[in-house]
């Protein structure tokens, strides 16, 4: 029984031979191109003629892409270059643009209801005397309208430049939500205000429907995790920080809104109006990233031009001051809701979130443009290779099965010899050798059943009938095995 069990087990584990030795694949470092875009400075003037006082076309396109991107979807990060479809990069930091949006509705001053003509303006619609309110911020950003006329106005604060300075675009003196010591103000690109109504339906008390938000676009340092697997690239933003310093200045870190600013650096920037360079220091790798203020002036001017204008839910392009950018914000904020009579169902938090989404898409698109201008972060190219893997545990198990089976076979052979077990071998060859050649030839001739074959004499046919009546068997004799021919009676004999 033991031998039979081992034999059956051997058959059962035979398929495991395929598992003992396999040929899997793995990724290993190879040759090729693996580059991810990154930048440690903002110096677009390197790629722009000295006498050309216009913003780089790539940055203009980036702002437009971010502005007109679907509000409910994020602008994708710039894709890396990977020649093999399998690449890996270590986490790296790069200069970027971030967006901060803060609700400043508590700083709004809303006038009593009046007519546009009293304010000396025209709404540009059929009914120019429809009652409106004047919702004003201290930064001179205003919305003259109502829930049924003008629903949104975007504008940038106007700042008087100090003597000897071309432009003072730093929002330190104009920001309503960010303090002068905030690192985001020191690294600012531009800020603008959005004054809007939180509804588009007629209300009894129109003055309670006005809201306002400040949007600040500023330079920051982003840290990314980038990888490419099976030809699909994934870029994940791990974190963002804003730490500002000025060269040759001693600075004391100050915590501002979850970030770290350098207080005297911000103060110096605010007082001087302009600085040659702004240096951002990454909290992740302690690396410096520089920004040229002269180049930022062009970017600031373009943003102020684009992010301005009005929007009306009811009157569309007929409202005075209508712009494409205003229409983008307004359309995203005031979606048509027939059940509520056209009133948006977002609510105050939802409307503010829409402004944040559009602003963040613009910031991400600007970051892609900045990263594409300068340096590259090299990665590791991975290729697929096959190798031999031996499962030694399975191989040892199979070897033990073979060894045990061999031992049982040898044991059976030895024990059989000791016990002198009689071995019977059956074969038709013995019967053939027991018949004479003449009789064998006669048996091989074809003949009809029940009649004698032609060409055979009586003696031969008689021999055939005798052979048909014989029974052959092997019997054990003194000297081995012998063929015993026993006669059996057949019908007709």
CSV table of C-alpha atoms in Angstrom, one decimal:
chain,number,residue,atom,x,y,z
A,1,UNK,CA,0.0,0.0,0.0
A,2,UNK,CA,2.8,2.4,0.8
A,3,UNK,CA,4.3,1.9,-2.6
A,4,UNK,CA,1.0,2.5,-4.3
A,5,UNK,CA,0.5,5.7,-2.2
A,6,UNK,CA,3.9,7.0,-3.3
A,7,UNK,CA,3.2,6.1,-6.9
A,8,UNK,CA,-0.1,7.9,-6.9
A,9,UNK,CA,1.4,10.9,-5.1
A,10,UNK,CA,4.1,11.1,-7.8
A,11,UNK,CA,1.4,11.3,-10.5
A,12,UNK,CA,-0.4,14.0,-8.5
A,13,UNK,CA,2.6,16.2,-8.1
A,14,UNK,CA,3.9,15.8,-11.6
A,15,UNK,CA,2.3,19.2,-12.8
A,16,UNK,CA,4.2,20.9,-10.0
A,17,UNK,CA,7.3,20.5,-12.2
A,18,UNK,CA,6.1,23.5,-14.2
A,19,UNK,CA,6.0,25.6,-11.0
A,20,UNK,CA,9.4,24.6,-9.8
A,21,UNK,CA,11.1,26.4,-12.7
A,22,UNK,CA,9.4,29.5,-14.2
A,23,UNK,CA,10.3,32.5,-16.4
A,24,UNK,CA,8.8,35.7,-15.0
A,25,UNK,CA,9.5,39.2,-16.1
A,26,UNK,CA,10.8,42.2,-14.1
A,27,UNK,CA,11.7,45.9,-14.6
A,28,UNK,CA,15.4,46.8,-14.6
A,29,UNK,CA,17.3,49.9,-15.4
A,30,UNK,CA,18.0,50.4,-19.1
A,31,UNK,CA,19.0,53.1,-21.6
A,32,UNK,CA,16.7,55.7,-23.0
A,33,UNK,CA,15.2,59.1,-22.3
A,34,UNK,CA,13.3,60.0,-19.1
A,35,UNK,CA,12.8,63.7,-18.5
A,36,UNK,CA,10.3,65.6,-16.4
A,37,UNK,CA,9.9,69.4,-16.8
A,38,UNK,CA,11.0,71.5,-13.9
A,39,UNK,CA,12.2,75.1,-13.3
A,40,UNK,CA,14.3,76.7,-10.6
A,41,UNK,CA,13.8,80.3,-11.8
A,42,UNK,CA,11.4,82.6,-13.6
A,43,UNK,CA,13.4,84.2,-16.3
A,44,UNK,CA,11.4,84.2,-19.6
A,45,UNK,CA,13.4,87.2,-20.8
A,46,UNK,CA,16.1,84.6,-21.8
A,47,UNK,CA,13.8,83.5,-24.6
A,48,UNK,CA,12.3,86.9,-25.4
A,49,UNK,CA,14.1,89.7,-27.4
A,50,UNK,CA,15.4,92.4,-25.2
A,51,UNK,CA,13.4,95.2,-26.9
A,52,UNK,CA,10.2,93.1,-26.9
A,53,UNK,CA,8.0,94.3,-24.0
A,54,UNK,CA,5.4,91.7,-24.4
A,55,UNK,CA,4.6,88.6,-22.4
A,56,UNK,CA,5.8,85.3,-23.8
A,57,UNK,CA,3.1,83.7,-26.1
A,58,UNK,CA,3.4,80.4,-24.2
A,59,UNK,CA,2.4,82.1,-21.0
A,60,UNK,CA,-0.5,83.8,-22.6
A,61,UNK,CA,-1.7,80.5,-24.0
A,62,UNK,CA,-1.3,78.9,-20.6
A,63,UNK,CA,-3.5,81.5,-19.0
A,64,UNK,CA,-6.2,81.0,-21.7
A,65,UNK,CA,-6.0,77.2,-21.4
A,66,UNK,CA,-6.6,77.4,-17.6
A,67,UNK,CA,-9.4,80.0,-17.9
A,68,UNK,CA,-11.4,78.0,-20.5
A,69,UNK,CA,-10.8,74.6,-19.1
A,70,UNK,CA,-13.8,72.7,-17.7
A,71,UNK,CA,-14.6,74.0,-14.3
A,72,UNK,CA,-15.4,70.6,-12.8
A,73,UNK,CA,-12.1,69.1,-14.0
A,74,UNK,CA,-8.5,69.9,-13.1
A,75,UNK,CA,-5.9,71.0,-15.6
A,76,UNK,CA,-3.6,68.0,-16.0
A,77,UNK,CA,0.1,68.5,-15.1
A,78,UNK,CA,2.6,68.6,-17.9
A,79,UNK,CA,3.5,65.1,-19.0
A,80,UNK,CA,7.0,63.7,-18.7
A,81,UNK,CA,9.0,62.2,-21.5
A,82,UNK,CA,9.6,58.4,-21.3
A,83,UNK,CA,11.0,56.5,-24.2
A,84,UNK,CA,10.3,53.0,-22.9
A,85,UNK,CA,6.8,53.5,-21.4
A,86,UNK,CA,8.2,52.5,-18.0
A,87,UNK,CA,10.1,55.3,-16.1
A,88,UNK,CA,10.7,56.4,-12.5
A,89,UNK,CA,11.7,59.8,-11.0
A,90,UNK,CA,12.6,60.7,-7.5
A,91,UNK,CA,10.4,63.3,-5.9
A,92,UNK,CA,11.5,66.7,-7.0
A,93,UNK,CA,10.5,70.4,-6.4
A,94,UNK,CA,10.0,73.1,-9.0
A,95,UNK,CA,9.0,76.7,-9.1
A,96,UNK,CA,5.2,77.0,-9.6
A,97,UNK,CA,2.2,79.3,-9.5
A,98,UNK,CA,-0.4,78.9,-6.8
A,99,UNK,CA,-3.8,80.4,-6.3
A,100,UNK,CA,-5.4,81.6,-3.0
A,101,UNK,CA,-9.0,82.6,-2.8
A,102,UNK,CA,-10.5,84.3,0.3
A,103,UNK,CA,-14.0,85.5,1.0
A,104,UNK,CA,-14.1,89.2,1.7
A,105,UNK,CA,-17.8,89.7,1.7
A,106,UNK,CA,-17.7,91.2,5.2
A,107,UNK,CA,-15.8,94.2,3.7
A,108,UNK,CA,-18.5,95.0,1.2
A,109,UNK,CA,-20.4,98.2,1.5
A,110,UNK,CA,-23.8,98.1,-0.3
A,111,UNK,CA,-25.7,101.2,-1.1
A,112,UNK,CA,-29.4,101.8,-1.0
A,113,UNK,CA,-31.4,100.9,-4.1
A,114,UNK,CA,-31.1,103.5,-6.8
A,115,UNK,CA,-31.2,103.9,-10.6
A,116,UNK,CA,-28.2,103.7,-12.9
A,117,UNK,CA,-28.7,107.2,-14.2
A,118,UNK,CA,-28.4,108.5,-10.7
A,119,UNK,CA,-25.0,106.9,-10.5
A,120,UNK,CA,-24.1,108.3,-13.9
A,121,UNK,CA,-23.7,104.9,-15.6
A,122,UNK,CA,-25.5,102.8,-18.2
A,123,UNK,CA,-26.1,99.1,-17.9
A,124,UNK,CA,-26.3,98.8,-21.6
A,125,UNK,CA,-29.6,96.9,-21.6
A,126,UNK,CA,-33.1,97.8,-22.7
A,127,UNK,CA,-34.3,98.9,-19.3
A,128,UNK,CA,-31.7,101.4,-18.3
A,129,UNK,CA,-33.6,102.6,-15.2
A,130,UNK,CA,-34.0,99.2,-13.5
A,131,UNK,CA,-33.1,99.6,-9.8
A,132,UNK,CA,-29.6,98.6,-8.8
A,133,UNK,CA,-27.2,98.7,-5.8
A,134,UNK,CA,-23.7,99.9,-5.6
A,135,UNK,CA,-21.6,97.1,-3.9
A,136,UNK,CA,-18.2,98.5,-3.2
A,137,UNK,CA,-14.9,97.3,-1.7
A,138,UNK,CA,-12.3,99.7,-0.3
A,139,UNK,CA,-10.0,98.6,-3.1
A,140,UNK,CA,-12.3,100.5,-5.5
A,141,UNK,CA,-13.7,97.2,-6.9
A,142,UNK,CA,-17.4,97.7,-7.3
A,143,UNK,CA,-20.5,95.9,-8.7
A,144,UNK,CA,-23.3,98.1,-9.8
A,145,UNK,CA,-26.2,95.8,-10.4
A,146,UNK,CA,-28.7,93.4,-8.8
A,147,UNK,CA,-29.8,89.8,-9.0
A,148,UNK,CA,-31.8,90.6,-12.1
A,149,UNK,CA,-29.3,92.9,-13.9
A,150,UNK,CA,-25.5,92.6,-13.5
A,151,UNK,CA,-24.5,89.6,-11.4
A,152,UNK,CA,-20.7,89.8,-11.5
A,153,UNK,CA,-17.8,92.2,-11.9
A,154,UNK,CA,-14.1,91.4,-11.9
A,155,UNK,CA,-11.5,94.1,-11.5
A,156,UNK,CA,-7.9,94.6,-10.3
A,157,UNK,CA,-6.9,97.2,-7.6
A,158,UNK,CA,-5.3,100.4,-8.8
A,159,UNK,CA,-2.1,101.3,-7.1
A,160,UNK,CA,-0.2,104.5,-7.4
A,161,UNK,CA,3.4,103.7,-8.2
A,162,UNK,CA,6.1,105.4,-6.0
A,163,UNK,CA,8.3,108.0,-7.5
A,164,UNK,CA,10.9,106.6,-9.8
A,165,UNK,CA,9.1,103.2,-10.2
A,166,UNK,CA,7.3,102.1,-13.4
A,167,UNK,CA,4.7,99.9,-11.7
A,168,UNK,CA,4.0,98.7,-8.2
A,169,UNK,CA,2.0,95.6,-8.8
A,170,UNK,CA,2.7,94.0,-5.3
A,171,UNK,CA,-0.7,93.7,-3.6
A,172,UNK,CA,0.7,94.5,-0.2
A,173,UNK,CA,-1.1,97.8,-0.1
A,174,UNK,CA,-4.3,96.7,-1.9
A,175,UNK,CA,-5.0,93.2,-0.5
A,176,UNK,CA,-8.0,92.9,1.9
A,177,UNK,CA,-7.3,89.3,2.9
A,178,UNK,CA,-3.6,88.9,3.0
A,179,UNK,CA,-1.2,90.8,5.4
A,180,UNK,CA,2.0,92.5,4.3
A,181,UNK,CA,4.0,89.9,6.2
A,182,UNK,CA,2.4,87.0,4.2
A,183,UNK,CA,4.9,85.2,2.1
A,184,UNK,CA,2.3,84.9,-0.6
A,185,UNK,CA,2.1,88.7,-1.0
A,186,UNK,CA,5.9,88.9,-1.3
A,187,UNK,CA,5.9,86.4,-4.1
A,188,UNK,CA,2.7,87.7,-5.7
A,189,UNK,CA,2.0,87.7,-9.4
A,190,UNK,CA,-1.3,89.5,-9.3
A,191,UNK,CA,-4.5,89.9,-7.3
A,192,UNK,CA,-8.0,90.7,-8.4
A,193,UNK,CA,-11.4,90.9,-6.9
A,194,UNK,CA,-14.7,89.3,-7.8
A,195,UNK,CA,-17.9,91.0,-6.6
A,196,UNK,CA,-21.0,89.0,-7.4
A,197,UNK,CA,-24.6,88.2,-6.3
A,198,UNK,CA,-25.3,84.9,-4.8
A,199,UNK,CA,-28.6,84.5,-6.7
A,200,UNK,CA,-30.1,85.4,-10.0
A,201,UNK,CA,-33.7,85.5,-9.0
A,202,UNK,CA,-35.7,88.6,-8.0
A,203,UNK,CA,-35.5,89.2,-4.2
A,204,UNK,CA,-37.3,91.6,-1.9
A,205,UNK,CA,-34.1,92.6,-0.2
A,206,UNK,CA,-31.5,92.8,-3.0
A,207,UNK,CA,-28.8,94.3,-0.8
A,208,UNK,CA,-28.3,91.0,1.1
A,209,UNK,CA,-27.4,89.1,-2.1
A,210,UNK,CA,-23.9,90.6,-2.7
A,211,UNK,CA,-20.7,88.7,-2.1
A,212,UNK,CA,-17.0,89.4,-2.8
A,213,UNK,CA,-13.8,87.3,-3.1
A,214,UNK,CA,-10.1,88.1,-3.5
A,215,UNK,CA,-8.0,86.0,-5.8
A,216,UNK,CA,-4.2,86.0,-5.3
A,217,UNK,CA,-1.9,84.4,-7.8
A,218,UNK,CA,1.6,84.0,-6.4
A,219,UNK,CA,4.8,82.0,-6.9
A,220,UNK,CA,5.4,79.0,-4.8
A,221,UNK,CA,7.4,75.8,-4.8
A,222,UNK,CA,5.6,72.6,-5.6
A,223,UNK,CA,6.8,69.0,-4.9
A,224,UNK,CA,5.8,66.3,-7.4
A,225,UNK,CA,5.8,62.5,-7.6
A,226,UNK,CA,6.1,61.4,-11.2
A,227,UNK,CA,6.1,58.0,-12.7
A,228,UNK,CA,5.2,56.3,-16.0
A,229,UNK,CA,3.8,52.7,-16.1
A,230,UNK,CA,2.7,50.9,-19.2
A,231,UNK,CA,2.9,54.1,-21.2
A,232,UNK,CA,0.6,56.0,-18.8
A,233,UNK,CA,2.2,58.9,-16.9
A,234,UNK,CA,1.0,59.9,-13.4
A,235,UNK,CA,2.0,63.2,-11.8
A,236,UNK,CA,0.9,63.8,-8.2
A,237,UNK,CA,1.3,67.1,-6.3
A,238,UNK,CA,2.7,66.1,-3.0
A,239,UNK,CA,2.9,69.5,-1.4
A,240,UNK,CA,3.3,73.2,-1.9
A,241,UNK,CA,5.2,75.8,0.2
A,242,UNK,CA,6.0,79.5,0.0
A,243,UNK,CA,9.1,80.7,1.9
A,244,UNK,CA,10.5,84.0,0.6
A,245,UNK,CA,13.9,85.5,1.2
A,246,UNK,CA,15.9,88.4,-0.2
A,247,UNK,CA,19.6,87.9,-1.0
A,248,UNK,CA,22.0,89.6,1.5
A,249,UNK,CA,19.2,90.1,4.0
A,250,UNK,CA,18.9,88.5,7.4
A,251,UNK,CA,15.4,87.2,7.9
A,252,UNK,CA,13.4,85.7,10.7
A,253,UNK,CA,10.9,83.0,9.8
A,254,UNK,CA,7.3,83.9,10.6
A,255,UNK,CA,4.4,81.4,10.4
A,256,UNK,CA,1.7,82.8,8.1
A,257,UNK,CA,-1.5,80.9,7.2
A,258,UNK,CA,0.2,77.5,7.6
A,259,UNK,CA,3.3,78.7,5.6
A,260,UNK,CA,6.6,80.3,6.6
A,261,UNK,CA,7.4,83.8,5.6
A,262,UNK,CA,10.4,86.0,6.2
A,263,UNK,CA,9.1,89.1,7.9
A,264,UNK,CA,11.8,91.7,7.0
A,265,UNK,CA,11.9,90.4,3.4
A,266,UNK,CA,8.2,91.1,3.0
A,267,UNK,CA,8.7,94.5,4.6
A,268,UNK,CA,11.6,95.4,2.3
A,269,UNK,CA,9.6,94.4,-0.7
A,270,UNK,CA,6.6,96.4,0.4
A,271,UNK,CA,8.6,99.5,1.1
A,272,UNK,CA,10.8,99.4,-1.9
A,273,UNK,CA,7.9,98.7,-4.3
A,274,UNK,CA,10.1,96.6,-6.6
A,275,UNK,CA,13.0,94.3,-6.0
A,276,UNK,CA,15.4,92.9,-8.5
A,277,UNK,CA,14.9,89.3,-7.4
A,278,UNK,CA,12.7,87.4,-5.1
A,279,UNK,CA,14.1,84.2,-3.8
A,280,UNK,CA,11.8,81.3,-2.7
A,281,UNK,CA,13.3,78.7,-0.5
A,282,UNK,CA,11.9,75.2,-0.6
A,283,UNK,CA,11.1,73.6,2.8
A,284,UNK,CA,11.5,70.2,1.3
A,285,UNK,CA,15.0,70.3,-0.1
A,286,UNK,CA,16.3,73.7,1.2
A,287,UNK,CA,16.9,74.8,-2.4
A,288,UNK,CA,16.4,78.4,-3.6
A,289,UNK,CA,14.2,79.4,-6.6
A,290,UNK,CA,14.6,82.9,-8.0
A,291,UNK,CA,12.0,85.2,-9.7
A,292,UNK,CA,12.9,88.3,-11.7
A,293,UNK,CA,10.6,91.1,-10.8
A,294,UNK,CA,10.9,92.9,-14.2
A,295,UNK,CA,9.6,89.8,-15.9
A,296,UNK,CA,6.7,89.4,-13.5
A,297,UNK,CA,5.5,93.0,-14.4
A,298,UNK,CA,4.5,91.8,-17.9
A,299,UNK,CA,2.7,88.8,-16.5
A,300,UNK,CA,0.9,91.0,-14.0
A,301,UNK,CA,-0.2,93.5,-16.6
A,302,UNK,CA,-1.6,90.7,-18.8
A,303,UNK,CA,-3.5,89.1,-15.9
A,304,UNK,CA,-5.1,92.5,-15.0
A,305,UNK,CA,-6.2,92.9,-18.6
A,306,UNK,CA,-7.7,89.4,-18.9
A,307,UNK,CA,-9.4,89.1,-15.5
A,308,UNK,CA,-11.8,92.0,-15.7
A,309,UNK,CA,-15.4,92.5,-16.9
A,310,UNK,CA,-19.0,91.9,-16.0
A,311,UNK,CA,-21.5,89.1,-16.4
A,312,UNK,CA,-25.3,89.1,-16.5
A,313,UNK,CA,-27.4,86.0,-16.1
A,314,UNK,CA,-30.4,87.5,-17.9
A,315,UNK,CA,-28.9,90.0,-20.4
A,316,UNK,CA,-25.8,88.1,-21.5
A,317,UNK,CA,-23.6,90.0,-23.8
A,318,UNK,CA,-25.9,93.1,-23.8
A,319,UNK,CA,-24.7,94.1,-20.3
A,320,UNK,CA,-22.2,96.9,-20.2
A,321,UNK,CA,-18.6,95.8,-19.7
A,322,UNK,CA,-19.2,92.2,-20.7
A,323,UNK,CA,-16.0,90.2,-21.3
A,324,UNK,CA,-15.1,86.6,-22.1
A,325,UNK,CA,-13.4,86.1,-18.8
A,326,UNK,CA,-16.4,87.5,-16.9
A,327,UNK,CA,-18.6,85.2,-18.9
A,328,UNK,CA,-16.4,82.2,-17.9
A,329,UNK,CA,-16.8,82.9,-14.2
A,330,UNK,CA,-20.4,83.8,-14.4
A,331,UNK,CA,-21.5,80.8,-16.5
A,332,UNK,CA,-19.7,78.5,-14.1
A,333,UNK,CA,-21.2,80.1,-11.0
A,334,UNK,CA,-24.8,80.7,-12.1
A,335,UNK,CA,-25.9,77.4,-13.7
A,336,UNK,CA,-29.5,77.4,-14.9
A,337,UNK,CA,-31.8,75.7,-12.4
A,338,UNK,CA,-35.4,75.6,-13.8
A,339,UNK,CA,-36.9,74.3,-10.6
A,340,UNK,CA,-35.7,77.2,-8.6
A,341,UNK,CA,-36.6,79.8,-11.2
A,342,UNK,CA,-33.0,80.2,-12.4
A,343,UNK,CA,-31.5,80.7,-9.0
A,344,UNK,CA,-28.2,78.8,-8.6
A,345,UNK,CA,-28.3,75.9,-6.1
A,346,UNK,CA,-24.6,76.2,-5.2
A,347,UNK,CA,-25.0,78.5,-2.2
A,348,UNK,CA,-22.3,80.8,-0.9
A,349,UNK,CA,-19.6,78.0,-0.3
A,350,UNK,CA,-20.3,76.5,-3.7
A,351,UNK,CA,-19.9,79.9,-5.6
A,352,UNK,CA,-16.7,80.6,-3.8
A,353,UNK,CA,-15.4,77.1,-4.7
A,354,UNK,CA,-16.2,77.7,-8.4
A,355,UNK,CA,-14.0,80.8,-8.2
A,356,UNK,CA,-11.3,78.8,-6.6
A,357,UNK,CA,-11.5,76.0,-9.2
A,358,UNK,CA,-11.1,78.4,-12.1
A,359,UNK,CA,-8.2,80.2,-10.4
A,360,UNK,CA,-6.5,76.9,-9.6
A,361,UNK,CA,-6.8,75.8,-13.2
A,362,UNK,CA,-5.2,79.0,-14.3
A,363,UNK,CA,-2.4,78.6,-11.7
A,364,UNK,CA,-1.7,74.9,-12.8
A,365,UNK,CA,-1.6,75.9,-16.5
A,366,UNK,CA,0.8,78.7,-15.7
A,367,UNK,CA,2.9,76.3,-13.7
A,368,UNK,CA,3.1,74.0,-16.8
A,369,UNK,CA,4.3,76.8,-18.9
A,370,UNK,CA,7.0,77.9,-16.4
A,371,UNK,CA,8.2,74.3,-15.9
A,372,UNK,CA,8.5,73.8,-19.7
A,373,UNK,CA,10.7,76.9,-20.2
A,374,UNK,CA,13.7,76.0,-18.1
A,375,UNK,CA,15.4,72.8,-16.9
A,376,UNK,CA,14.6,69.1,-16.9
A,377,UNK,CA,14.6,66.5,-14.1
A,378,UNK,CA,16.2,63.3,-15.3
A,379,UNK,CA,14.7,60.0,-14.3
A,380,UNK,CA,15.4,56.3,-14.7
A,381,UNK,CA,14.4,54.4,-17.8
A,382,UNK,CA,13.0,50.9,-16.9
A,383,UNK,CA,12.9,48.0,-19.4
A,384,UNK,CA,11.2,44.6,-19.1
A,385,UNK,CA,13.5,41.5,-18.9
A,386,UNK,CA,12.9,37.8,-18.4
A,387,UNK,CA,14.8,35.7,-15.9
A,388,UNK,CA,14.8,32.1,-14.5
A,389,UNK,CA,13.3,31.6,-11.1
A,390,UNK,CA,13.7,28.3,-9.3
A,391,UNK,CA,11.3,27.4,-6.5
A,392,UNK,CA,13.7,25.3,-4.5
A,393,UNK,CA,11.1,24.1,-2.1
A,394,UNK,CA,9.0,22.6,-4.9
A,395,UNK,CA,12.1,21.2,-6.6
A,396,UNK,CA,13.2,19.5,-3.3
A,397,UNK,CA,9.8,18.0,-2.9
A,398,UNK,CA,9.8,16.6,-6.4
A,399,UNK,CA,13.3,15.2,-5.8
A,400,UNK,CA,12.2,13.5,-2.6
A,401,UNK,CA,9.2,11.9,-4.5
A,402,UNK,CA,11.6,10.5,-7.1
A,403,UNK,CA,14.0,9.2,-4.5
A,404,UNK,CA,11.2,7.5,-2.4
A,405,UNK,CA,9.7,6.0,-5.5
A,406,UNK,CA,13.1,4.6,-6.6
A,407,UNK,CA,13.6,3.1,-3.1
A,408,UNK,CA,10.3,1.4,-3.1
A,409,UNK,CA,10.9,-0.1,-6.5
A,410,UNK,CA,14.3,-1.5,-5.5
A,411,UNK,CA,12.7,-2.8,-2.3
A,412,UNK,CA,10.0,-4.6,-4.2
A,413,UNK,CA,12.6,-6.1,-6.6
A,414,UNK,CA,14.7,-7.4,-3.7
A,415,UNK,CA,11.8,-8.7,-1.7
A,416,UNK,CA,10.4,-10.5,-4.7
A,417,UNK,CA,13.8,-12.2,-5.3
A,418,UNK,CA,14.0,-13.2,-1.6
A,419,UNK,CA,10.5,-14.6,-1.6
A,420,UNK,CA,11.0,-16.3,-5.0
A,421,UNK,CA,7.7,-15.0,-6.2
A,422,UNK,CA,6.6,-16.8,-9.4
A,423,UNK,CA,6.4,-14.4,-12.3
A,424,UNK,CA,4.1,-15.3,-15.2
A,425,UNK,CA,4.7,-13.8,-18.6
A,426,UNK,CA,2.0,-14.3,-21.2
A,427,UNK,CA,2.6,-14.0,-24.9
A,428,UNK,CA,1.3,-15.4,-28.2
A,429,UNK,CA,4.9,-15.9,-29.4
A,430,UNK,CA,5.2,-19.2,-27.4
A,431,UNK,CA,2.3,-20.7,-29.3
A,432,UNK,CA,3.7,-19.7,-32.6
A,433,UNK,CA,7.0,-21.4,-31.8
A,434,UNK,CA,5.3,-24.6,-30.7
A,435,UNK,CA,3.7,-25.1,-34.2
A,436,UNK,CA,5.7,-26.5,-37.1
A,437,UNK,CA,6.5,-24.2,-40.0
A,438,UNK,CA,4.3,-26.2,-42.4
A,439,UNK,CA,1.3,-26.0,-40.1
A,440,UNK,CA,1.9,-22.3,-39.5
A,441,UNK,CA,1.9,-21.7,-43.3
A,442,UNK,CA,-1.3,-23.6,-43.6
A,443,UNK,CA,-2.9,-21.5,-40.9
A,444,UNK,CA,-1.9,-18.3,-42.6
A,445,UNK,CA,-3.7,-19.2,-45.8
A,446,UNK,CA,-7.2,-17.8,-46.3
A,447,UNK,CA,-10.0,-20.2,-46.8
A,448,UNK,CA,-13.8,-20.2,-46.7
A,449,UNK,CA,-15.4,-21.1,-43.4
A,450,UNK,CA,-16.9,-24.7,-43.4
A,451,UNK,CA,-15.1,-25.8,-46.6
A,452,UNK,CA,-11.7,-27.0,-47.5
A,453,UNK,CA,-9.3,-24.6,-49.1
A,454,UNK,CA,-8.2,-25.4,-52.6
A,455,UNK,CA,-4.7,-26.6,-53.1
A,456,UNK,CA,-4.5,-28.3,-49.7
A,457,UNK,CA,-4.6,-32.1,-49.4
A,458,UNK,CA,-6.7,-33.9,-46.9
A,459,UNK,CA,-3.8,-34.3,-44.5
A,460,UNK,CA,-3.2,-30.6,-44.3
A,461,UNK,CA,-6.9,-29.8,-43.7
A,462,UNK,CA,-7.0,-32.4,-41.1
A,463,UNK,CA,-4.1,-30.8,-39.3
A,464,UNK,CA,-5.9,-27.5,-39.4
A,465,UNK,CA,-8.9,-29.0,-37.8
A,466,UNK,CA,-6.7,-30.5,-35.1
A,467,UNK,CA,-5.0,-27.2,-34.4
A,468,UNK,CA,-8.4,-25.5,-34.0
A,469,UNK,CA,-9.3,-28.0,-31.3
A,470,UNK,CA,-6.1,-27.3,-29.3
A,471,UNK,CA,-5.9,-25.1,-26.2
A,472,UNK,CA,-2.4,-23.8,-25.3
A,473,UNK,CA,-1.3,-22.8,-21.8
A,474,UNK,CA,1.9,-22.3,-19.9
A,475,UNK,CA,2.7,-24.6,-17.0
A,476,UNK,CA,5.6,-24.6,-14.6
A,477,UNK,CA,7.9,-27.6,-15.0
A,478,UNK,CA,11.1,-28.6,-13.1
A,479,UNK,CA,13.3,-26.5,-15.4
A,480,UNK,CA,11.1,-23.6,-15.9
A,481,UNK,CA,8.0,-23.0,-17.9
A,482,UNK,CA,6.6,-25.3,-20.6
A,483,UNK,CA,3.9,-25.0,-23.2
A,484,UNK,CA,1.0,-27.5,-22.6
A,485,UNK,CA,-1.2,-28.3,-25.5
A,486,UNK,CA,-4.6,-29.6,-24.2
A,487,UNK,CA,-7.2,-30.9,-26.6
A,488,UNK,CA,-10.6,-29.3,-26.4
A,489,UNK,CA,-13.7,-30.8,-28.0
A,490,UNK,CA,-15.3,-28.8,-30.7
A,491,UNK,CA,-18.6,-29.3,-32.4
A,492,UNK,CA,-18.4,-31.9,-35.2
A,493,UNK,CA,-15.3,-33.7,-33.9
